[in-house]
Amino acid sequence: MPDVRLWTGIAAIAVAILTATEFSVQVFVVGARPSLDDEVALVDFMTRTSDGTMFTILIDTLLMAALIVFLAGFRQLITHSEPALQWVADLAYGAGLVFVAVTLVGDAMEAGTALDVTGMTGDYSVLRALTVGHTILFGSIGCVLTALVAAASAYVTLGSEALPRWTGWLAYGVAILNLAAVPTMFGGTDPASFVAAGGAGTALFATFPWLVWVTAIGIVTVRDRRRPFDVPTERAVAAA
């Protein structure tokens, strides 16, 4: 039987590593996007960075695959410890899968911007429309779904004691910060603005806290994998 704790931890750490790698490629290889109102600069930017964009999307696709494994393992840890919480664990798992689907749609739209300039002159109106669309998917829509995953995960963590309680409170913090980032959808698309849709504010208040929580779960599950499988001591004694 596969070691659920081990594989959950490995998947979580893979998510953390891939997220950090994707962020590095986005910052140091792709760079900051010009204003969407500058037609010449936008087409030139998309043309120069098309390979980097496709590489980023490849990393993100692998990241989403690892996230599915993490979500499935996390759900199993909770339901094994406290079957009564299965519906909340299912809520976290389902919301996580929807988040993955939304992210992959956004990735496909972003890939469209790279393909539109491959071997041809990019169409400004197409590039702008695809960019605005995936910005909302990666931004506020993703924040709402992440908040739901984090809040449900926090509830089942505290209720099941399958993981340290501090990870549950950390998840609640992640949920609150992601909800705080949702209004950035009204912040426009200026890449220099901290509160722009999908901008630096979203990365700081939504993406980074989520990464911290996933990494924490990965470390905890790998470190504690040799303990009795997910049944709190007092509950095990009562059952005996």
Phi, psi and omega in degrees: 000131180300143177283104186298317180298316182298312183290327174297316179295316179299316180297319180296316179294323176297319177301316181297314181295316181293323178296315178297321179295315179298317179298318181296317178297317181297320184280313190265340180255307182282309178086183184283136178284142175287175179299142179291345179277347181266096187300310183296314182295322181293314179297318179297317180298313181297324180291315181292328188253013185299318179293317178297322178296316179296323178294320177299318181293322176299315179299317182294326178295316176296322178299316180295324177296316178295324180294323177298316178298316179300313182297319179294317179294318179299316178300317181295320178301318183288310185293331177290325182281319184216090183304332182295340181266012186300320184295326178287321176297321177295324178298315178298316181295315181295316178296324177295320178293322176296320176301317178299315181298315179298318180297319180293326174297316177299320177299319180296321178294319179293323176297327177299325178292326179286319181291330182293338181251007181274111178076011180203169176280127183294146177269114185304315183295324178292314181299317180295314182297316180295321181294314179298319181297310183287339176297318179291321179297314180286339184267253190297320179297314177297325180295318179298314181293319178297320178299320179294316177300313183294317181295315178295320178296321178297315182298313183287331177294314180290329182279331184261333185061025177289337179227162179306142184299329182297333177290331176292315178295325176298319179296322175299320177299320178298317180299315181297316181294323178293320176296324179295334181274348183301317181298352178297346178297341178264007185270006180080191185238012180295116183296342180274350183273132180295328184258016178293155178301124180068020183268203184296326179298319178296318179298318183286316186267343184241301186293312183296313177299321177299317179297319179298317181295313180299317178298318179299316178297320179299314181295316182296315183291324177290317182294322187259017188291345182271355180283163178308137193296091161064022176248114180305147186304312184295328179287322179294320179295318180297320180294326180290000000 
